[in-house]
Amino acid sequence: MTHDENRSAFDWEARFIDGNTPWERGALHPAFEAWQHQSAFAAGDRALIPGCGRSPELLALAQAGLAVTGADLSGTAMAWQRKLFADAGQQVELITGDVFDWQPQQALDLVYEQTFLCAIHPRLRTRYEEALARWLKPGGRLYALFMQKPERGGPPFDCALDAMRALFPAERWTWPAEADIQPWPHPQLNGKAELGAVLIRR
Ligand SMILES: C[S@@+](CC[C@H](N)C(=O)[O-])C[C@H]1O[C@@H](n2cnc3c(N)ncnc32)[C@H](O)[C@@H]1O
């Protein structure tokens, strides 16, 4: 299967048009709020949310003074973000298209990953890890929420911790201590847990 076939396999745009978006919490992710409370997001940092959809975290990062980029295939979701930012009087770079084709002019300080890795076909995961390593500066942070889903298939596809450790190898990523990887149950999606972890690009 080619990359393009993978992309067209799931019609995200139709989901936004139909309002069929059960992954959305309708509020900031509690893990995001916890990281923000720990001063993880510093004014002036350059940040990306890949596959941002209508994630409200994009605006929250901009309001905290970060230089933010959001990328998504869905024109409907990006139009929603554009209006949100215009109404809030905040600056943003919005990329409507395939985030794998994007490259920042300057390496990023952080990437916030929320229900994107679990949304893409597992065949694209290595490509995503390579892109993250390319986008982030050495010492840059990946704020990841790894979807736990025992059932087969997807999206969402399972992001079991063993598979994530293999995908983000220790030669390239510094992992947090086990005790610092925290489960956050999703209010929809049958309460599936997302494991919050901050990985550092070596
Ligand atoms: C499950 S949704 C999550 C949206 C958002 N992260 C959130 O938490 O609300 C997955 C998103 O990834 C986007 N997406 C999937 N493949 C993509 C790609 N190759 N490039 C950019 N966006 C993509 C979809 O359009 C969709 O908005």
Short mmCIF file of C-alpha atoms and ligand atoms in Angstrom, two decimals:
data_model
loop_
_atom_site.label_atom_id
_atom_site.label_comp_id
_atom_site.label_asym_id
_atom_site.label_seq_id
_atom_site.Cartn_x
_atom_site.Cartn_y
_atom_site.Cartn_z
CA MET A 1 0.00 0.00 0.00
CA THR A 2 1.39 3.42 -0.90
CA HIS A 3 1.39 6.42 1.41
CA ASP A 4 -1.36 8.08 -0.64
CA GLU A 5 -3.55 4.99 -0.38
CA ASN A 6 -3.09 5.08 3.38
CA ARG A 7 -4.14 8.70 3.50
CA SER A 8 -7.32 8.21 1.51
CA ALA A 9 -8.25 5.07 3.45
CA PHE A 10 -9.95 7.14 6.13
CA ASP A 11 -11.99 10.22 5.24
CA TRP A 12 -11.18 12.67 8.04
CA GLU A 13 -12.75 15.58 6.17
CA ALA A 14 -16.11 13.75 6.10
CA ARG A 15 -15.84 13.17 9.86
CA PHE A 16 -15.50 16.91 10.49
CA ILE A 17 -18.29 17.78 8.04
CA ASP A 18 -20.60 15.21 9.69
CA GLY A 19 -19.58 16.26 13.21
CA ASN A 20 -18.56 12.65 13.89
CA THR A 21 -15.47 13.40 15.98
CA PRO A 22 -15.60 11.23 19.14
CA TRP A 23 -11.89 11.78 19.83
CA GLU A 24 -12.56 15.42 20.74
CA ARG A 25 -12.81 16.19 24.44
CA GLY A 26 -14.32 19.64 23.91
CA ALA A 27 -11.79 21.04 26.36
CA LEU A 28 -8.07 21.08 26.93
CA HIS A 29 -6.61 17.62 27.53
CA PRO A 30 -5.94 17.21 31.28
CA ALA A 31 -2.41 16.00 30.46
CA PHE A 32 -1.84 19.22 28.51
CA GLU A 33 -3.08 21.21 31.50
CA ALA A 34 -0.80 19.25 33.84
CA TRP A 35 2.22 19.87 31.59
CA GLN A 36 1.29 23.54 31.31
CA HIS A 37 1.03 23.71 35.09
CA GLN A 38 4.59 22.33 35.23
CA SER A 39 5.72 25.25 33.00
CA ALA A 40 6.45 22.92 30.08
CA PHE A 41 5.37 25.46 27.46
CA ALA A 42 7.58 28.56 27.51
CA ALA A 43 6.87 31.79 25.66
CA GLY A 44 8.98 31.99 22.52
CA ASP A 45 9.19 28.22 22.02
CA ARG A 46 8.40 26.93 18.52
CA ALA A 47 5.70 24.25 18.61
CA LEU A 48 3.86 21.99 16.18
CA ILE A 49 0.65 20.02 16.59
CA PRO A 50 0.60 17.50 13.72
CA GLY A 51 -2.90 16.38 12.70
CA CYS A 52 -4.25 19.11 14.96
CA GLY A 53 -7.86 18.89 13.74
CA ARG A 54 -9.91 21.14 16.03
CA SER A 55 -7.58 20.62 18.99
CA PRO A 56 -7.99 23.63 21.34
CA GLU A 57 -4.45 23.06 22.59
CA LEU A 58 -3.13 24.90 19.51
CA LEU A 59 -4.69 28.19 20.62
CA ALA A 60 -3.71 27.57 24.26
CA LEU A 61 -0.06 27.28 23.18
CA ALA A 62 -0.31 30.51 21.17
CA GLN A 63 -1.93 32.29 24.12
CA ALA A 64 0.99 31.12 26.26
CA GLY A 65 3.29 32.99 23.87
CA LEU A 66 4.60 30.11 21.75
CA ALA A 67 5.07 30.34 17.97
CA VAL A 68 2.66 27.63 16.85
CA THR A 69 2.10 25.62 13.70
CA GLY A 70 -0.91 23.37 13.18
CA ALA A 71 -1.11 20.94 10.27
CA ASP A 72 -4.04 18.86 9.12
CA LEU A 73 -5.43 17.26 5.97
CA SER A 74 -8.93 18.54 6.71
CA GLY A 75 -9.80 21.92 5.20
CA THR A 76 -12.88 22.06 7.42
CA ALA A 77 -10.86 21.61 10.61
CA MET A 78 -8.30 24.16 9.47
CA ALA A 79 -11.00 26.70 8.63
CA TRP A 80 -12.29 26.16 12.18
CA GLN A 81 -8.81 26.82 13.59
CA ARG A 82 -8.37 29.89 11.36
CA LYS A 83 -11.58 31.43 12.73
CA LEU A 84 -10.70 30.51 16.32
CA PHE A 85 -7.34 32.27 16.01
CA ALA A 86 -8.82 35.29 14.20
CA ASP A 87 -11.47 35.68 16.92
CA ALA A 88 -8.79 35.41 19.61
CA GLY A 89 -6.45 37.82 17.79
CA GLN A 90 -3.61 35.28 17.90
CA GLN A 91 -0.98 34.36 15.31
CA VAL A 92 -0.62 30.85 13.90
CA GLU A 93 0.86 29.04 10.93
CA LEU A 94 -1.79 26.68 9.56
CA ILE A 95 -0.78 24.03 7.03
CA THR A 96 -3.66 22.38 5.20
CA GLY A 97 -2.19 19.20 3.79
CA ASP A 98 0.03 16.25 4.57
CA VAL A 99 2.19 17.08 7.57
CA PHE A 100 4.84 14.63 6.37
CA ASP A 101 5.55 17.04 3.48
CA TRP A 102 6.21 19.91 5.90
CA GLN A 103 9.58 21.05 7.19
CA PRO A 104 10.11 23.95 9.63
CA GLN A 105 12.53 26.71 8.66
CA GLN A 106 14.01 26.41 12.15
CA ALA A 107 14.04 23.26 14.24
CA LEU A 108 11.23 23.04 16.80
CA ASP A 109 11.37 23.17 20.58
CA LEU A 110 8.38 20.89 20.98
CA VAL A 111 5.72 18.80 19.32
CA TYR A 112 2.39 18.06 21.01
CA GLU A 113 1.09 14.68 19.84
CA GLN A 114 -2.56 13.98 20.61
CA THR A 115 -4.58 11.31 18.74
CA PHE A 116 -2.47 11.67 15.61
CA LEU A 117 -0.09 8.72 15.95
CA CYS A 118 -3.06 6.45 16.70
CA ALA A 119 -4.94 7.92 13.72
CA ILE A 120 -2.37 7.22 11.01
CA HIS A 121 -1.91 3.77 9.56
CA PRO A 122 0.75 1.81 11.50
CA ARG A 123 2.71 1.51 8.23
CA LEU A 124 3.35 5.26 8.48
CA ARG A 125 4.72 5.19 12.01
CA THR A 126 8.39 4.90 11.10
CA ARG A 127 7.98 7.80 8.71
CA TYR A 128 6.37 9.80 11.53
CA GLU A 129 9.17 9.01 13.98
CA GLU A 130 11.74 10.08 11.37
CA ALA A 131 9.83 13.32 10.74
CA LEU A 132 9.64 14.06 14.48
CA ALA A 133 13.38 13.50 14.83
CA ARG A 134 13.94 15.84 11.86
CA TRP A 135 11.53 18.55 13.07
CA LEU A 136 12.80 18.74 16.66
CA LYS A 137 16.07 20.32 17.68
CA PRO A 138 18.42 18.25 19.87
CA GLY A 139 16.90 18.51 23.34
CA GLY A 140 13.48 19.23 21.81
CA ARG A 141 10.48 17.63 23.51
CA LEU A 142 7.75 15.36 22.24
CA TYR A 143 4.66 15.58 24.45
CA ALA A 144 2.99 12.32 23.54
CA LEU A 145 -0.32 10.72 24.44
CA PHE A 146 -0.12 7.06 23.44
CA MET A 147 -3.59 5.57 22.86
CA GLN A 148 -4.12 2.20 24.58
CA LYS A 149 -6.52 0.05 22.61
CA PRO A 150 -6.44 -3.72 23.08
CA GLU A 151 -8.83 -4.38 20.17
CA ARG A 152 -7.37 -4.90 16.70
CA GLY A 153 -7.78 -2.42 13.88
CA GLY A 154 -8.36 1.30 13.80
CA PRO A 155 -8.24 4.20 13.73
CA PRO A 156 -7.58 4.59 16.53
CA PHE A 157 -4.73 2.07 16.31
CA ASP A 158 -3.18 0.76 19.49
CA CYS A 159 0.00 2.50 20.66
CA ALA A 160 1.10 -0.08 23.23
CA LEU A 161 4.12 0.98 25.23
CA ASP A 162 6.38 -1.85 24.00
CA ALA A 163 5.66 -0.85 20.40
CA MET A 164 6.31 2.80 21.27
CA ARG A 165 9.67 1.97 22.85
CA ALA A 166 10.61 0.16 19.65
CA LEU A 167 9.34 3.03 17.47
CA PHE A 168 11.15 5.71 19.51
CA PRO A 169 14.48 3.98 20.18
CA ALA A 170 16.67 4.96 23.10
CA GLU A 171 19.55 5.89 20.73
CA ARG A 172 17.41 8.76 19.46
CA TRP A 173 14.99 9.51 22.31
CA THR A 174 15.37 9.85 26.05
CA TRP A 175 12.38 8.25 27.73
CA PRO A 176 10.93 9.33 31.09
CA ALA A 177 11.03 7.05 34.11
CA GLU A 178 8.20 4.50 34.13
CA ALA A 179 6.61 6.31 37.09
CA ASP A 180 6.35 9.48 34.99
CA ILE A 181 4.27 7.80 32.27
CA GLN A 182 0.72 8.55 33.34
CA PRO A 183 -2.61 7.12 32.08
CA TRP A 184 -5.35 9.57 31.12
CA PRO A 185 -8.70 7.85 30.42
CA HIS A 186 -10.60 9.32 27.48
CA PRO A 187 -14.14 10.50 28.38
CA GLN A 188 -15.45 9.01 25.11
CA LEU A 189 -13.79 6.20 23.12
CA ASN A 190 -15.05 3.72 25.77
CA GLY A 191 -12.76 5.29 28.35
CA LYS A 192 -9.60 4.11 26.60
CA ALA A 193 -6.48 5.35 28.36
CA GLU A 194 -3.86 7.51 26.74
CA LEU A 195 -0.39 7.24 28.25
CA GLY A 196 1.20 10.65 28.65
CA ALA A 197 4.98 10.71 28.21
CA VAL A 198 7.55 13.39 27.44
CA LEU A 199 10.32 12.12 25.17
CA ILE A 200 13.45 14.17 24.57
CA ARG A 201 15.12 14.22 21.16
CA ARG A 202 18.81 13.37 21.72
C1 LIG B 1 -8.25 11.53 15.42
S1 LIG B 1 -8.03 13.08 14.66
C2 LIG B 1 -7.24 14.01 15.96
C3 LIG B 1 -7.33 15.50 15.78
C4 LIG B 1 -6.66 16.31 16.91
N1 LIG B 1 -5.30 15.90 17.15
C5 LIG B 1 -7.44 16.25 18.18
O1 LIG B 1 -6.90 15.78 19.20
O2 LIG B 1 -8.61 16.68 18.21
C6 LIG B 1 -6.69 12.78 13.54
C7 LIG B 1 -6.38 13.97 12.68
O3 LIG B 1 -5.22 13.71 11.90
C8 LIG B 1 -5.39 14.29 10.62
N2 LIG B 1 -4.47 13.62 9.70
C9 LIG B 1 -4.42 12.31 9.37
N3 LIG B 1 -3.39 12.06 8.54
C10 LIG B 1 -2.76 13.25 8.34
C11 LIG B 1 -1.61 13.66 7.60
N4 LIG B 1 -0.90 12.78 6.88
N5 LIG B 1 -1.25 14.96 7.64
C12 LIG B 1 -1.97 15.86 8.36
N6 LIG B 1 -3.06 15.53 9.08
C13 LIG B 1 -3.45 14.25 9.08
C14 LIG B 1 -6.86 14.10 10.32
O4 LIG B 1 -7.33 14.96 9.33
C15 LIG B 1 -7.49 14.33 11.70
O5 LIG B 1 -7.84 15.68 11.90
#
